[in-house]
Amino acid sequence: MDAGLSVELVHRLSHLDLDVRLDVGRETLALVGPSGAGKSTLLHAVAGLVRPLRGRVSNGDRVLLDTARGLDLSPEARRVGLVYQHGALFPFMTVAGNVAYGVRGDRRARIRRTRQILDRFGIAYLAGASPARLSGGERQRVALARALASDPEVLLLDEPLSALDAVTKAEVAAELDLRLREFGLPTILVSHDFTDVLGLAGRVAVLQQGRIVQTGTPSDLVEAPASAFVASLAGVNYFSGTAARHGDLTEVRADGWTRALVSTDEMLGPVGVVVYPWEVSLAARVPEGSALNAVAGSVRRVSRMGNRARVSIEALPAIVAEVTEESVRSLGLAPGAAVVASWKATATRLVPAAPRASSDR
Amino acid sequence: MQRSDRVAAFGAAAATAILMGFVVLPILAIFVRVPPSALFAQLRSHVALAALGVSLRSTIVALALIVVFGTPAAYVLATKRFRGAGVLTVLLELPLVLPPAVAGIGLFAAFGRFGLLGGTLRAFGIQIPFSQAAVVMALTFVAMPFYTRQAVAAFVAMDHELLGASRTLGKGGAATFFRVAVPLARQGLSAGAALAWARALGEFGATILFAGSFSGRTQTLPLAIYAQFSGGNVDGALAMSGLLVLVSAGLLVGVRVLVRTRPEEATWTPAFPSNSSIA
């Protein structure tokens, strides 16, 4: 990709080695991984706030960093905008002062541009307010406006949604989506929560222990996670097993399972098994039907999300089901309750087995 | 149990009362010994006015030097990681624990007529000891760490994300220092400056050794108090002491007020209508 951001970094941190290659066109790439995976360090290295051991960062024809050639542009020369998780607004300036801070040009041009940005982001009514008095959503909006007011050529967002409550999160995400489309910059959005980036990012790169283990569209990751780790981030069930043909169906077995899982996919040998939580039904006893997979166990945890609930079931293999609030009530699902999880053979998706990554836990 | 609690509470109250008495009594005594009218009369004396002038001039110049040199130094020590930073921090704090007399001798040994740099300075026709420059140097040396300590602490306590934000918004290191770091640390910096000023106002040992005590030239208020006292004019010494107490107490109150200032109060708004509605 010659237009867009290209990042190659090797860096040593106290707890892990970061070794990453990323290409971001005029799109939003989400970088997802648990805390401590090296996400923020990567952003800081792209912004020029951290000097990596080795690496090259370029945006189009502009080279921002090339350690092999001893080239390292300072952060202020890179034109890389960075939005922090809590906004990092200057507390001793008003909202207008914050937005005006990075605007280029003479005094007249700066005032005009600042006013224009404030209007465009719908925050003109906050111009004279102090950052301390803003709500979480307002703070994020001002932080984004401030970053974009300085006309960056690349945008980095460090967990912009994770400090917000659910309602505010949805509002800010909608606004963010609008702005990212409008400005069309190569953008890296860092998040520890896969669901936060759905709808915002066209592609997702999963960072685990300093390395990118899978890159793809959000649905790629849900449909064919490359590892149990990616699957757990994407919120789907993932098992490793060995597949064998059995008539028209495929049977997958693994050590410790009470019985084989049945799939309509055709595959042999070591495989990954993906089962979507929303395709798993729960019942008090084993339901009728021939091609059904059924696993008996006990409820470990019930977490509600709106009118749906995710139910974690202690069984072999352990499985997560997503059911309606009504099923939770009618089946009396509470920690410890006995339950049978079942799903169709067509809902048992087989994907190539994950290569045994050394960092896989 | 309850009984021992009561005894402990009584003991703590008694300790506090005794301590307060010990601190307040000498200060009170200064003002009780000399009636206000006599105090003002003494203050109009030539010696007192000259000493006040020397003290104000030299402490203000010393404070300016401390702030101009100490602020960037403290910022570097607080934000940059480099080999020897710890050693530098300790060296900068050394005057804090050094007896002032030792500081005065040290300055003399470095900048005196036959000191380390004495020959070089003489070649340029500069003679430092027993001049107003010597007073300023003694005050700067002794009071500097009171400022830099506070300044380093204030810069360390800054939210470093704000510095990163400033850099990514296109501002260089120097602009970030002046426009973000200094405003963020301003409470700590002001408190440190007030403490350093108070320390400089009270300086005695280093000044008398390195600058001498010449009325109108190098005799600061503390030196004048000593001169009056040893010359038998106890009332004059008391009057000047009262003056120093008032100035120092004023500084202390000033520090308290500064530290209590609301940090979130906004100080700069460009010319925008603050209540324009959204289009």
XYZ file of C-alpha atoms in Angstrom:
640
model
C 0.000 0.000 0.000
C 1.846 3.141 -1.101
C -0.808 5.624 0.019
C -1.434 5.435 3.731
C 0.331 4.637 6.913
C 2.915 1.908 7.032
C 4.329 0.812 10.377
C 7.127 -1.632 11.168
C 8.305 -1.642 14.753
C 10.467 -3.698 17.038
C 10.653 -2.564 20.616
C 11.619 -4.139 23.904
C 9.423 -3.494 26.915
C 10.034 -4.761 30.424
C 7.362 -7.448 30.131
C 7.272 -8.211 26.388
C 8.837 -7.715 22.991
C 6.803 -5.691 20.530
C 7.206 -6.792 16.916
C 4.538 -5.395 14.642
C 3.866 -4.713 10.963
C 0.786 -2.748 9.992
C -0.492 -1.074 6.838
C -3.376 1.327 7.157
C -4.910 2.974 4.095
C -7.543 5.706 4.216
C -9.499 3.560 6.621
C -9.915 2.848 10.292
C -7.966 -0.107 11.569
C -8.826 -1.295 15.054
C -5.996 -2.663 17.131
C -7.562 -4.931 19.719
C -5.873 -6.777 22.538
C -5.822 -7.116 26.301
C -4.174 -4.458 28.440
C -0.431 -4.920 28.523
C -0.290 -6.306 24.975
C 1.664 -3.249 23.798
C -1.144 -1.276 22.147
C -0.396 2.112 23.727
C 3.343 1.735 23.214
C 2.692 1.112 19.530
C 0.592 4.293 19.273
C 3.225 6.326 21.114
C 5.933 5.020 18.801
C 3.899 6.031 15.741
C 3.294 9.476 17.284
C 6.996 9.876 18.046
C 6.609 9.966 21.823
C 8.510 6.683 22.223
C 11.579 5.803 20.194
C 11.485 2.120 19.271
C 14.515 -0.133 19.131
C 14.138 -0.571 15.374
C 11.523 0.395 12.883
C 10.156 2.380 10.007
C 7.025 4.510 9.949
C 5.859 6.269 6.824
C 2.704 7.967 5.638
C 2.459 8.021 1.860
C 5.775 9.446 0.664
C 6.636 11.010 4.016
C 8.988 8.963 6.138
C 8.419 9.730 9.833
C 10.878 7.255 11.291
C 13.589 5.075 9.855
C 16.015 3.846 12.467
C 18.178 2.192 9.803
C 18.830 5.652 8.318
C 18.921 7.411 11.661
C 15.803 9.378 10.771
C 13.388 10.224 13.591
C 10.968 13.129 13.184
C 9.908 14.815 16.419
C 6.237 14.389 17.417
C 5.425 17.982 16.447
C 6.793 17.445 12.941
C 4.935 14.181 12.260
C 1.397 15.519 11.863
C 0.077 12.516 13.722
C -2.942 13.338 15.890
C -3.368 11.392 19.122
C -6.547 11.246 21.186
C -6.072 9.912 24.697
C -8.499 7.734 26.627
C -9.480 10.494 29.040
C -9.035 13.283 26.503
C -5.896 14.827 28.048
C -7.473 18.279 27.800
C -5.411 21.135 29.209
C -7.151 21.887 32.519
C -6.014 25.507 32.680
C -7.567 26.445 29.333
C -11.144 26.689 28.195
C -12.587 24.322 25.599
C -11.951 26.961 22.917
C -8.381 27.402 24.156
C -7.844 23.659 23.909
C -9.201 23.455 20.377
C -7.217 26.527 19.283
C -3.989 25.152 20.767
C -2.909 23.108 17.771
C -4.461 25.220 15.022
C -1.871 26.537 12.564
C -1.638 29.936 10.940
C -1.743 33.573 12.095
C -4.009 34.790 14.871
C -6.886 35.674 12.544
C -6.790 32.332 10.728
C -6.554 30.473 14.014
C -9.610 32.165 15.469
C -11.590 31.484 12.298
C -10.534 27.851 12.135
C -11.219 27.283 15.841
C -14.685 28.765 15.558
C -15.362 26.623 12.498
C -14.277 23.421 14.269
C -16.312 24.273 17.378
C -19.406 24.771 15.219
C -18.788 21.684 13.137
C -18.445 19.470 16.201
C -21.460 21.063 17.857
C -19.432 22.213 20.843
C -19.607 25.990 20.324
C -21.854 26.209 23.392
C -18.951 24.800 25.436
C -16.355 27.287 24.103
C -15.910 29.134 27.383
C -16.262 26.093 29.642
C -13.469 24.609 31.682
C -12.588 20.963 30.855
C -13.201 19.976 34.480
C -16.895 20.705 34.066
C -17.397 18.544 30.961
C -19.084 15.139 30.931
C -17.130 12.129 29.683
C -18.798 12.270 26.266
C -18.220 16.013 25.886
C -14.603 15.590 26.892
C -14.050 12.962 24.198
C -15.759 15.132 21.602
C -13.551 18.107 22.491
C -10.439 15.914 22.444
C -11.306 14.645 18.968
C -12.091 18.179 17.759
C -8.787 19.423 19.167
C -6.807 16.673 17.439
C -8.518 17.229 14.082
C -8.220 21.029 14.352
C -4.449 20.709 14.045
C -4.895 19.149 10.560
C -3.171 15.822 11.193
C -2.403 13.436 8.352
C -2.780 10.361 10.553
C -5.125 9.868 13.504
C -4.490 7.641 16.508
C -7.210 6.945 19.050
C -6.239 5.337 22.349
C -9.267 3.654 23.945
C -11.566 6.599 23.152
C -14.685 4.755 24.319
C -13.588 2.663 27.258
C -13.965 5.346 29.917
C -17.601 6.003 28.952
C -20.867 4.539 30.210
C -22.959 2.455 27.810
C -25.339 5.217 26.676
C -22.583 7.806 26.185
C -20.446 5.181 24.496
C -23.085 4.642 21.792
C -23.401 8.404 21.219
C -19.662 9.003 21.030
C -19.195 5.962 18.776
C -21.803 7.317 16.342
C -20.122 10.708 16.309
C -16.685 9.142 15.942
C -17.885 7.066 13.005
C -19.216 10.210 11.309
C -15.983 12.181 11.837
C -13.694 9.341 10.769
C -15.618 9.032 7.499
C -15.664 12.796 7.014
C -11.910 13.317 7.517
C -10.885 10.055 5.818
C -7.481 9.811 7.476
C -5.469 6.661 8.030
C -6.656 5.895 11.554
C -5.597 3.404 14.185
C -8.182 2.843 16.894
C -6.920 1.000 19.945
C -9.323 -0.882 22.184
C -9.294 -3.784 24.582
C -12.931 -4.497 23.743
C -13.795 -6.080 20.410
C -17.453 -5.034 20.616
C -16.441 -1.367 21.010
C -14.879 -1.247 17.550
C -17.706 -2.971 15.644
C -19.106 -0.523 13.127
C -16.156 1.841 13.565
C -13.374 -0.169 11.980
C -13.353 -1.901 8.624
C -10.504 -4.092 9.715
C -9.372 -5.401 13.062
C -5.849 -6.441 14.009
C -5.550 -8.540 17.152
C -2.461 -7.838 19.240
C -1.378 -10.512 21.674
C 1.855 -10.371 23.661
C 3.363 -7.758 21.341
C 2.501 -9.546 18.100
C -0.362 -9.285 15.656
C -1.957 -12.725 15.602
C -4.779 -12.060 13.143
C -6.000 -9.262 10.879
C -9.360 -9.233 9.162
C -12.817 -7.723 9.012
C -14.807 -8.036 12.237
C -16.890 -10.793 10.642
C -13.710 -12.633 9.566
C -12.663 -12.753 13.192
C -16.065 -13.932 14.369
C -16.404 -16.532 11.601
C -12.878 -17.894 11.583
C -10.873 -16.879 14.618
C -7.273 -18.003 14.261
C -6.983 -19.002 17.887
C -8.922 -19.473 21.081
C -7.549 -16.097 22.100
C -9.038 -14.293 19.100
C -12.294 -16.189 19.552
C -12.559 -15.129 23.178
C -11.929 -11.497 22.141
C -14.603 -11.813 19.457
C -16.961 -13.334 21.997
C -17.517 -16.702 20.263
C -16.945 -20.274 21.450
C -13.800 -21.898 20.160
C -12.541 -25.428 20.752
C -9.590 -27.367 19.372
C -10.138 -30.977 18.422
C -9.548 -33.718 15.885
C -12.070 -34.250 13.085
C -13.082 -37.552 11.507
C -15.786 -38.305 8.909
C -18.761 -40.277 10.118
C -21.238 -40.858 7.324
C -22.498 -37.501 6.047
C -21.253 -35.697 9.113
C -17.963 -34.806 10.711
C -17.266 -35.723 14.322
C -14.807 -33.738 16.379
C -13.292 -35.223 19.507
C -10.932 -33.898 22.123
C -9.489 -35.221 25.362
C -11.839 -34.830 28.267
C -15.034 -34.217 26.311
C -18.014 -36.319 27.289
C -18.988 -36.819 23.636
C -18.012 -35.806 20.108
C -19.330 -32.604 18.506
C -21.134 -33.075 15.216
C -20.696 -30.776 12.234
C -21.933 -30.611 8.642
C -18.613 -29.028 7.549
C -16.188 -31.390 5.861
C -12.736 -31.445 7.406
C -10.220 -33.953 8.689
C -7.471 -33.944 11.285
C -6.765 -31.144 13.762
C -9.415 -28.422 13.504
C -10.744 -25.392 15.324
C -14.443 -25.485 16.192
C -16.393 -22.216 16.272
C -19.864 -22.055 17.807
C -21.681 -18.719 18.016
C -23.256 -18.100 21.414
C -26.448 -16.854 19.708
C -26.894 -20.239 17.992
C -26.784 -22.174 21.257
C -30.131 -22.971 22.926
C -30.577 -23.827 26.552
C -33.036 -26.329 27.997
C -33.651 -28.235 31.205
C -33.086 -31.653 29.557
C -31.659 -33.043 26.317
C -33.988 -32.010 23.457
C -35.287 -34.347 20.692
C -33.626 -34.349 17.284
C -30.962 -36.324 15.512
C -28.272 -33.880 14.380
C -28.151 -31.939 17.596
C -25.102 -31.337 19.700
C -25.913 -31.371 23.389
C -23.662 -30.679 26.342
C -24.911 -30.967 29.918
C -23.444 -28.808 32.644
C -24.166 -26.194 35.269
C -24.484 -22.419 35.007
C -21.356 -20.560 36.079
C -22.318 -16.966 35.392
C -25.157 -14.953 33.844
C -24.339 -11.484 32.467
C -27.154 -9.377 31.089
C -26.813 -7.088 28.076
C -30.053 -5.280 27.371
C -32.795 -7.863 26.842
C -30.225 -10.586 26.086
C -28.072 -12.508 28.502
C -24.778 -14.332 28.100
C -24.746 -17.546 30.099
C -21.422 -19.239 30.824
C -21.837 -22.964 31.342
C -19.452 -25.191 33.219
C -19.277 -28.324 31.068
C -16.874 -30.353 28.912
C -16.274 -28.372 26.785
C -17.225 -25.168 28.629
C -19.587 -23.104 26.489
C -21.181 -19.663 26.358
C -24.763 -19.218 25.179
C -26.579 -16.008 24.367
C -30.292 -16.262 25.126
C -33.222 -13.974 25.768
C -33.985 -12.512 29.143
C -37.187 -14.569 29.066
C -35.330 -17.895 28.768
C -33.207 -16.930 31.749
C -36.381 -16.417 33.770
C -38.376 -19.434 32.547
C -35.433 -21.838 32.952
C -34.457 -20.317 36.289
C -30.875 -19.835 35.129
C -28.710 -18.908 38.070
C -25.193 -19.930 39.047
C -25.197 -23.626 39.931
C -28.383 -24.536 38.021
C -28.233 -27.667 35.846
C -28.751 -26.967 32.153
C -28.270 -28.550 28.718
C -26.773 -26.496 25.896
C -27.596 -27.637 22.381
C -27.009 -26.494 18.846
C -27.411 -27.794 15.304
C -24.735 -29.586 13.365
C -24.824 -26.687 10.874
C -23.939 -24.346 13.730
C -20.718 -26.244 14.452
C -18.304 -24.404 12.174
C -14.930 -25.930 11.481
C -11.911 -23.738 10.749
C -8.294 -24.712 10.139
C -6.555 -25.447 13.432
C -4.533 -22.609 14.891
C -0.805 -23.000 14.381
C 0.721 -23.698 17.768
C 1.904 -20.190 18.599
C 4.498 -20.187 21.353
C 2.793 -17.259 23.024
C -0.586 -18.988 22.944
C -1.861 -19.629 26.393
C -9.380 1.199 77.209
C -11.524 4.341 77.324
C -9.459 5.704 80.157
C -6.196 5.233 78.272
C -7.805 6.895 75.235
C -8.686 9.931 77.352
C -5.152 10.088 78.744
C -3.722 9.865 75.235
C -6.056 12.580 73.967
C -5.105 14.806 76.872
C -1.404 14.132 76.281
C -1.690 15.005 72.589
C -3.576 18.206 73.381
C -0.993 19.192 75.986
C 1.885 18.503 73.573
C 0.205 20.641 70.922
C -0.396 23.482 73.403
C 3.198 23.460 74.647
C 4.555 23.387 71.115
C 2.310 26.255 69.992
C 3.317 28.289 73.031
C 6.982 27.698 72.315
C 6.576 28.906 68.725
C 4.202 31.799 69.358
C 5.795 33.247 72.507
C 9.067 34.560 70.999
C 7.181 36.049 68.052
C 4.688 37.666 70.384
C 7.523 38.914 72.597
C 9.029 40.909 69.740
C 5.857 42.961 69.414
C 5.190 43.185 73.172
C 8.659 44.468 74.039
C 8.456 47.417 71.663
C 5.279 49.568 71.515
C 4.087 50.156 67.911
C 4.956 53.870 68.031
C 8.567 53.127 69.011
C 8.629 50.405 66.374
C 7.765 52.866 63.625
C 10.241 55.421 64.932
C 13.022 52.860 64.871
C 12.091 51.794 61.385
C 12.565 55.336 60.106
C 16.212 55.175 61.151
C 18.779 55.326 58.391
C 20.271 51.901 59.205
C 16.905 50.104 59.147
C 15.796 51.698 55.866
C 19.154 50.928 54.239
C 19.005 47.322 55.402
C 15.426 46.948 54.163
C 16.522 48.318 50.782
C 19.469 45.919 50.532
C 17.296 42.993 51.598
C 14.523 43.706 49.088
C 16.894 44.403 46.188
C 19.146 41.406 46.757
C 16.363 38.924 47.514
C 14.401 39.960 44.426
C 17.443 39.621 42.169
C 18.344 36.296 43.803
C 14.766 35.049 43.388
C 14.793 36.030 39.714
C 18.044 34.108 39.195
C 16.658 31.108 41.061
C 13.484 31.018 38.946
C 15.246 31.639 35.622
C 17.892 28.969 36.168
C 16.018 26.650 38.501
C 12.816 26.143 36.470
C 14.371 24.630 33.339
C 16.822 22.609 35.457
C 13.981 21.191 37.557
C 11.983 20.417 34.395
C 14.886 18.488 32.889
C 15.482 16.568 36.125
C 11.789 15.742 36.433
C 11.021 14.728 32.851
C 14.185 13.409 31.231
C 15.712 10.071 32.081
C 19.470 10.104 31.836
C 22.486 8.672 33.595
C 23.433 10.727 36.615
C 20.041 12.408 37.058
C 19.866 11.139 40.639
C 23.321 12.499 41.453
C 22.403 15.884 39.973
C 19.211 16.024 42.045
C 21.151 15.312 45.232
C 23.818 17.917 44.354
C 21.125 20.516 43.742
C 19.651 19.817 47.180
C 22.991 19.901 48.975
C 22.765 23.583 50.046
C 19.606 22.580 51.928
C 21.591 20.584 54.492
C 24.838 22.538 54.301
C 25.474 24.882 57.277
C 25.219 28.450 55.874
C 28.653 29.284 57.259
C 30.092 26.444 55.182
C 28.259 27.789 52.122
C 29.804 31.218 52.733
C 33.322 29.793 53.071
C 32.757 27.703 49.950
C 31.701 30.735 47.942
C 34.694 32.596 49.261
C 37.026 29.743 48.312
C 35.554 29.660 44.796
C 35.036 33.334 43.959
C 37.262 35.110 46.525
C 40.423 37.034 45.733
C 42.572 33.950 46.063
C 39.797 31.498 45.243
C 39.529 29.005 42.389
C 38.098 31.561 39.972
C 39.561 34.591 41.775
C 42.454 35.059 39.328
C 40.217 34.777 36.278
C 37.700 37.226 37.713
C 40.448 39.682 38.662
C 41.782 39.551 35.106
C 38.383 40.928 34.032
C 38.506 43.518 36.792
C 35.728 41.824 38.740
C 35.882 41.584 42.519
C 32.974 39.768 44.057
C 33.445 39.393 47.835
C 31.938 42.143 50.005
C 29.842 43.493 47.109
C 26.097 43.441 46.462
C 26.814 40.707 43.894
C 28.233 38.635 46.735
C 25.003 39.089 48.732
C 22.945 37.954 45.750
C 25.221 34.942 45.182
C 25.043 33.886 48.827
C 21.242 34.172 48.848
C 20.928 32.324 45.536
C 23.170 29.507 46.703
C 21.328 28.956 49.963
C 17.737 29.516 48.774
C 17.918 27.761 45.372
C 17.041 24.246 46.616
C 13.891 25.497 48.354
C 12.616 26.392 44.898
C 14.047 23.538 42.812
C 12.793 20.856 45.212
C 9.238 22.113 44.904
C 9.641 22.631 41.180
C 10.915 19.085 40.556
C 8.034 17.683 42.622
C 5.516 19.820 40.729
C 6.889 18.764 37.333
C 6.959 15.090 38.344
C 3.320 15.307 39.439
C 2.177 16.664 36.060
C -0.039 14.462 33.918
C 2.527 13.520 31.269
C -0.222 12.750 28.767
C -0.751 16.503 28.540
C 2.849 16.961 27.406
C 2.365 14.237 24.791
C -0.868 15.874 23.668
C 0.920 19.198 23.238
C 3.686 17.620 21.154
C 1.261 15.781 18.870
C -0.649 19.053 18.436
C 2.441 20.460 16.763
C 4.176 22.250 19.621
C 7.879 21.705 20.192
C 9.628 21.015 23.476
C 10.155 24.674 24.375
C 6.577 25.707 23.556
C 5.292 22.714 25.526
C 7.413 23.764 28.501
C 6.129 27.339 28.548
C 2.524 26.725 27.502
C 1.730 23.441 29.239
C 4.327 22.404 31.828
C 4.719 25.768 33.577
C 0.958 26.450 33.806
C 0.389 22.908 35.082
C 3.091 23.265 37.728
C 2.365 26.866 38.594
C 1.078 26.180 42.097
C 4.170 24.221 43.057
C 6.407 26.778 41.368
C 4.778 29.699 43.204
C 4.949 27.894 46.528
C 8.612 27.080 45.922
C 9.374 30.669 44.940
C 7.708 31.986 48.103
C 9.656 29.536 50.289
C 12.932 30.418 48.554
C 12.192 34.108 49.008
C 11.468 33.624 52.696
C 14.697 31.659 53.112
C 16.668 34.358 51.268
C 15.144 37.102 53.425
C 16.356 35.349 56.564
C 19.819 34.403 55.270
C 22.622 35.286 57.658
C 25.651 32.970 57.824
C 26.664 32.701 54.179
C 26.059 36.420 53.611
C 28.160 37.688 56.515
C 31.085 35.446 55.553
C 31.064 36.093 51.828
C 29.663 39.627 51.620
C 30.388 41.165 54.991
C 28.063 43.583 56.738
C 28.457 47.066 55.271
C 25.463 49.285 55.946
C 23.752 50.386 52.737
C 25.780 47.985 50.613
C 25.771 44.409 51.905
C 23.990 44.714 55.235
C 20.663 42.886 54.888
C 17.948 43.017 57.584
C 19.190 39.936 59.495
C 22.734 41.343 59.456
C 21.473 44.742 60.632
C 19.529 43.066 63.464
C 22.730 41.377 64.620
C 24.714 44.618 64.295
C 22.133 46.577 66.325
C 21.886 43.864 68.941
C 25.639 43.517 69.424
C 25.947 47.308 69.456
C 23.521 47.508 72.389
C 20.463 48.877 70.522
C 18.062 46.091 71.497
C 14.980 48.196 70.613
C 16.299 48.747 67.113
C 16.997 45.039 66.712
C 13.474 44.228 67.937
C 11.877 46.718 65.573
C 13.653 45.265 62.551
C 12.822 41.769 63.749
C 9.159 42.745 63.881
C 9.416 43.954 60.330
C 10.951 40.638 59.187
C 8.241 38.679 61.013
C 5.530 40.631 59.183
C 7.135 40.174 55.758
C 7.782 36.455 56.323
C 4.297 35.806 57.698
C 2.899 37.641 54.699
C 4.832 35.288 52.413
C 3.591 32.241 54.295
C -0.019 33.357 54.007
C 0.621 34.078 50.344
C 1.823 30.509 49.811
C -1.273 29.144 51.538
C -3.556 31.210 49.337
C -1.682 30.200 46.172
C -1.799 26.512 46.985
C -5.524 26.690 47.620
C -6.222 28.280 44.231
C -8.611 26.189 42.159
C -6.595 24.274 39.574
C -9.489 23.815 37.165
C -10.152 27.497 36.752
C -9.753 28.467 33.144
C -7.420 31.347 32.394
C -7.542 31.837 28.686
C -10.440 32.085 26.296
C -9.977 33.509 22.840
C -12.612 35.916 21.628
C -15.576 33.601 21.229
C -19.198 34.035 22.084
C -19.500 31.736 25.069
C -23.163 30.944 24.610
C -23.705 30.703 20.880
C -26.158 27.968 20.054
C -25.447 24.997 17.830
C -26.344 25.431 14.187
